[in-house]
mmCIF file of C-alpha atoms in Angstrom:
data_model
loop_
_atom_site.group_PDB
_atom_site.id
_atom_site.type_symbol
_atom_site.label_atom_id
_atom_site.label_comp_id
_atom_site.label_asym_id
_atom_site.label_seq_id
_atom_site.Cartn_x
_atom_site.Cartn_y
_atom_site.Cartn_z
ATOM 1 C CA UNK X 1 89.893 92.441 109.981
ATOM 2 C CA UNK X 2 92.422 95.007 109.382
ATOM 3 C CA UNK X 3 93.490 98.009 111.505
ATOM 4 C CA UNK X 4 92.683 100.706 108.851
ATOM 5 C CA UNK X 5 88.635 99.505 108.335
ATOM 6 C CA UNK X 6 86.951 101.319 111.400
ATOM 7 C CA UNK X 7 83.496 99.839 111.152
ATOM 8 C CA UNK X 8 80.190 101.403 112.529
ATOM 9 C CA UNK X 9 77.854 99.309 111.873
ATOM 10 C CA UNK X 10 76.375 95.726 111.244
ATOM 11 C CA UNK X 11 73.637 93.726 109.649
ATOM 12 C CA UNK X 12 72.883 89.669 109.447
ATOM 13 C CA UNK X 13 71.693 88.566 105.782
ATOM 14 C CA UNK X 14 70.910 84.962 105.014
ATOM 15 C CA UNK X 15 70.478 83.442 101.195
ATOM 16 C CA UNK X 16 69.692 79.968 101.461
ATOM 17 C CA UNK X 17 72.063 78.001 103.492
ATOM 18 C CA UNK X 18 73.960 80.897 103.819
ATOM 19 C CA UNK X 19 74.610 83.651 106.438
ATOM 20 C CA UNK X 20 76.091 86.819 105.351
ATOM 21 C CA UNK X 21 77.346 89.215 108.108
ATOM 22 C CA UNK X 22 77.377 92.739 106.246
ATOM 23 C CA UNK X 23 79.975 95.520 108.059
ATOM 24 C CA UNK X 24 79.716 99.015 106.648
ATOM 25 C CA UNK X 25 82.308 102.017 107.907
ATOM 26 C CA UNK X 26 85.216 104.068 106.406
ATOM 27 C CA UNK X 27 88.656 102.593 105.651
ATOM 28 C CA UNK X 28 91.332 104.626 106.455
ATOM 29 C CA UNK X 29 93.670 104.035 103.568
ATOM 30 C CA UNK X 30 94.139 100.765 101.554
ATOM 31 C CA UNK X 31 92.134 97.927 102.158
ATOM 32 C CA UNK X 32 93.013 93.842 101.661
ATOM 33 C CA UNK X 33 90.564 91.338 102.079
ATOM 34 C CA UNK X 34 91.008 87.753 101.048
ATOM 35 C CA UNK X 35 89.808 86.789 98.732
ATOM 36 C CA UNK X 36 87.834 89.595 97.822
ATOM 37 C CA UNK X 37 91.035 92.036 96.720
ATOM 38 C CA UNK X 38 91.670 95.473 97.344
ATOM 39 C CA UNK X 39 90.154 98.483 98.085
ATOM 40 C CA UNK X 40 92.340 101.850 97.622
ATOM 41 C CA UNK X 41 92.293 104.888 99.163
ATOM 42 C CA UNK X 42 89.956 106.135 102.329
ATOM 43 C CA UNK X 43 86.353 106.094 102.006
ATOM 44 C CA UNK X 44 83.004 104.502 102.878
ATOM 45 C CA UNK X 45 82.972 100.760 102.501
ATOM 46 C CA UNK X 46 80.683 97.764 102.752
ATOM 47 C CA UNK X 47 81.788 94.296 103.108
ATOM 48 C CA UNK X 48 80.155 91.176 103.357
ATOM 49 C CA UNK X 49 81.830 88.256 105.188
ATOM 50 C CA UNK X 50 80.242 84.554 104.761
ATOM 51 C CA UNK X 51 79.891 83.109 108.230
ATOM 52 C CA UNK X 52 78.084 79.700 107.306
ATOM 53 C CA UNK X 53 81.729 78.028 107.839
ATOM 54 C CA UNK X 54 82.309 79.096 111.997
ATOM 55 C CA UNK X 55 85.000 80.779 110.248
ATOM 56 C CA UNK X 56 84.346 84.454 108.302
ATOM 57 C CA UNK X 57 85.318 84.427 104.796
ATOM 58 C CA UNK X 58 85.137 87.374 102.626
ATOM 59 C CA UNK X 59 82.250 87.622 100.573
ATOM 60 C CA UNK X 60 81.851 90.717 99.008
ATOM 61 C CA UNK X 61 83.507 94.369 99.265
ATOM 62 C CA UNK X 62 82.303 97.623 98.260
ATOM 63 C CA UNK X 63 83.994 101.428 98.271
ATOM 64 C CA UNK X 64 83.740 104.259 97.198
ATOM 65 C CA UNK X 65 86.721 107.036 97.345
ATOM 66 C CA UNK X 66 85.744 109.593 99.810
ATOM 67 C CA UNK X 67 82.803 109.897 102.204
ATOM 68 C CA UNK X 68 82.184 107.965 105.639
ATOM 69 C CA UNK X 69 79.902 105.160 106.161
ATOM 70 C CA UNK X 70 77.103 104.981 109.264
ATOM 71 C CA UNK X 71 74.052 102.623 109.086
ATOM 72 C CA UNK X 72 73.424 99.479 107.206
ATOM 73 C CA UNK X 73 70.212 97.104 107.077
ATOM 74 C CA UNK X 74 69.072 94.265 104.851
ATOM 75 C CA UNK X 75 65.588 93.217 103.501
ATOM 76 C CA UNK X 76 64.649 89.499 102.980
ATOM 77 C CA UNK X 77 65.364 89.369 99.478
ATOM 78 C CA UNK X 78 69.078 89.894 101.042
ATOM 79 C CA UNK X 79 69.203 93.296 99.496
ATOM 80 C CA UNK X 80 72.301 95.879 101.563
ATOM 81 C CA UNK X 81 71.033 99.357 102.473
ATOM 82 C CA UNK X 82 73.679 101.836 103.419
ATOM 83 C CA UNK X 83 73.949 105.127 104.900
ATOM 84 C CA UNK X 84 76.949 107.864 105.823
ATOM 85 C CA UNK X 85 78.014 111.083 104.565
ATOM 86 C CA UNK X 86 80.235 112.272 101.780
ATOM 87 C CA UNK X 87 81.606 116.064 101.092
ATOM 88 C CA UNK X 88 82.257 116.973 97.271
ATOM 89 C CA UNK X 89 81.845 115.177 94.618
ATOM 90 C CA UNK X 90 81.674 111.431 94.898
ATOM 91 C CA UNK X 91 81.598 108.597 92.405
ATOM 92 C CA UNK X 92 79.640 105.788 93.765
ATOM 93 C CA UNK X 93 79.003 104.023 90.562
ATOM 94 C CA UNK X 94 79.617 104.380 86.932
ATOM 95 C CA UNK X 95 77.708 107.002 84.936
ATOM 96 C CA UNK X 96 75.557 110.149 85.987
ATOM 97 C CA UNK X 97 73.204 108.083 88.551
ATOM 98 C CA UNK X 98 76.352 106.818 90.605
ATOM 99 C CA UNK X 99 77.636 110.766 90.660
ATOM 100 C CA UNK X 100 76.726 113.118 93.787
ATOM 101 C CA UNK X 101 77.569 116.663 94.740
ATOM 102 C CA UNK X 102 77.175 117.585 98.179
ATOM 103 C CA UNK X 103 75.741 120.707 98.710
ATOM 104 C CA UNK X 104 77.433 122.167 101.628
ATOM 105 C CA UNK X 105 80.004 120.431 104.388
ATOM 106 C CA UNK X 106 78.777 117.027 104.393
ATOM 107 C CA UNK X 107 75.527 115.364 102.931
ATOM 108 C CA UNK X 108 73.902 112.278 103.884
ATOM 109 C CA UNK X 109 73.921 109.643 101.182
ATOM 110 C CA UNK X 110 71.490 106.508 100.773
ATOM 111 C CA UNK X 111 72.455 104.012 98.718
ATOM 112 C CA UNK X 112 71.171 100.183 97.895
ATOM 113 C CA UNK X 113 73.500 97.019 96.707
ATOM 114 C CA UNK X 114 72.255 93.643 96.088
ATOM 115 C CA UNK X 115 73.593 90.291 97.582
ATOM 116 C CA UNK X 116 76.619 90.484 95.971
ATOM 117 C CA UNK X 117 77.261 94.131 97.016
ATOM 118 C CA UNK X 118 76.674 95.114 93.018
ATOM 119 C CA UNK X 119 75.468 98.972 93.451
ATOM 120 C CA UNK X 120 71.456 99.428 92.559
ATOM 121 C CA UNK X 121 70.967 102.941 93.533
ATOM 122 C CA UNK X 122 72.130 105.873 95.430
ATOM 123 C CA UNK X 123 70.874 109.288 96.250
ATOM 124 C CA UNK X 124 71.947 112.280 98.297
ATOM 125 C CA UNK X 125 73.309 115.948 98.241
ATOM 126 C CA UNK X 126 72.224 117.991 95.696
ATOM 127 C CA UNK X 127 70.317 115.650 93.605
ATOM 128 C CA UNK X 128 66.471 114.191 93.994
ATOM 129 C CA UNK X 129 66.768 110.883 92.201
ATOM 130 C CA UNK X 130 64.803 110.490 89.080
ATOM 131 C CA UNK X 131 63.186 106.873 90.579
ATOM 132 C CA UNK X 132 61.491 109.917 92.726
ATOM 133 C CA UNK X 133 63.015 108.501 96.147
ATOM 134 C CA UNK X 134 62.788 111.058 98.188
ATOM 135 C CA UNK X 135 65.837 111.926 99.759
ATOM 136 C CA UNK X 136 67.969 115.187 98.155
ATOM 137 C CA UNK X 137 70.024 115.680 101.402
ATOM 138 C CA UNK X 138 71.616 118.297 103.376
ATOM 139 C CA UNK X 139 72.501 121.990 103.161
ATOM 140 C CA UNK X 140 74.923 124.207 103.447
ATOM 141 C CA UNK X 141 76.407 122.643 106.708
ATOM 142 C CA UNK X 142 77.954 119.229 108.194
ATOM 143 C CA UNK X 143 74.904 116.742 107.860
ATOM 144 C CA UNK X 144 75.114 112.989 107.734
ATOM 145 C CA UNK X 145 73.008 109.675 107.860
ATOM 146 C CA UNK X 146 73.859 107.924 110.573
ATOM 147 C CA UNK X 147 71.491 104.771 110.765
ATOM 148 C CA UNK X 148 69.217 102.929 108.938
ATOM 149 C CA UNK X 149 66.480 100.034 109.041
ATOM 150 C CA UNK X 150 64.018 97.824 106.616
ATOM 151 C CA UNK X 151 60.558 97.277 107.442
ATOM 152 C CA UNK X 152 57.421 95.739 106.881
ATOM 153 C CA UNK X 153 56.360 94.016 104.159
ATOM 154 C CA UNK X 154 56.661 96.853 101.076
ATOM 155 C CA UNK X 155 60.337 96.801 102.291
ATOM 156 C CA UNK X 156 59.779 100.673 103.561
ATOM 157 C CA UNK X 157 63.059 102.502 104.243
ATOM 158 C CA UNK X 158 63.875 104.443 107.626
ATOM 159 C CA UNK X 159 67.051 107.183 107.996
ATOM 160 C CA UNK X 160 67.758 108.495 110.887
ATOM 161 C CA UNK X 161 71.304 111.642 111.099
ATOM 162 C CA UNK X 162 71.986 114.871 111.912
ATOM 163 C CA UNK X 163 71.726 118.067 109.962
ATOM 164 C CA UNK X 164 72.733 121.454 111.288
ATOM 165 C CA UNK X 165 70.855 124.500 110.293
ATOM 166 C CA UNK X 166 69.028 124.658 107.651
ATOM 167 C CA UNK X 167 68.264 120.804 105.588
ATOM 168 C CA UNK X 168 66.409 119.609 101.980
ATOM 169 C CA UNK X 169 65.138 116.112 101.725
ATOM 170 C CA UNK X 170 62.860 116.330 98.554
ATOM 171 C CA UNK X 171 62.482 119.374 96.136
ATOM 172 C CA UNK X 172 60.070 121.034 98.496
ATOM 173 C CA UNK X 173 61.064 119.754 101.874
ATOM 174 C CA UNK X 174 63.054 122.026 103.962
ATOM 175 C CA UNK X 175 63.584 122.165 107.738
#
């Protein structure tokens, strides 16, 4: 892999005969994987490397232009679940529901791609997501998710960060 893809974390995903080993982390400027393409600019990134072969092959890769990426699971249906922090605003996906604004330093983000690393969802910062999952993040300081994990059979969702001071995660939640 290259130098300037700083990974922190991995997950095993399998789709039929397949094994998918999914890396998520930050790139540290532009990013070439073959024969995925390229990735521009720093940011959080996911990519998904076939590893049926013996031999890794790029599958899939995901970014986003700012923000850091922490924790990543999968669920049996081979669905990606990601996790990291972002300052600003940050694109993750065309239209409003891609959009987040952090509300202070850093926010945590959560976000969901399928198989193919196609975005479903993401939430985080200063936004509770209208599919009511609960997870506005983050105040006024540096706050971050830092790991994640899939369980049980209704495919529930654990986060585990940081968050310094004062922290929202749902309209009514505050710590």
């Amino acid at each position: 892999l290259p130098q300037n893809f700083e990974i922190n974390d991995v997950a095993v995903s399998s789709s039929g005969s397949s094994s998918y080993l999914v890396l998520n982390g930050t790139r540290l400027g532009d990013l070439s994987l073959s024969p995925c393409g390229s990735l521009t600019g720093s940011g959080a990134t996911t990519v998904s490397l076939n590893v049926s072969t013996g031999s890794p092959v790029c599958h899939a890769a995901r970014g986003v232009t700012g923000g850091e990426g922490s924790g990543v699971a999968t669920d049996t249906s081979g669905n990606v679940y990601v996790t990291g922090s972002f300052s600003g605003s940050v694109q993750f996906f065309a239209g409003a529901d891609g959009l987040l604004q952090s509300n202070g330093a850093t926010d945590p983000y959560i976000g969901s791609l399928d198989a193919g690393l196609n975005w479903r969802w993401v939430t985080g910062g200063d936004r509770f997501d209208a599919d009511g999952l609960p997870a506005l993040g983050g105040g006024p300081e540096s706050d971050a998710g830092t790991t994640i994990a899939t369980a049980g059979p209704g495919g529930n969702l654990y986060v585990g960060g940081r968050f310094r001071g004062e922290a929202r995660f749902a309209e009514t939640d505050t710590l």
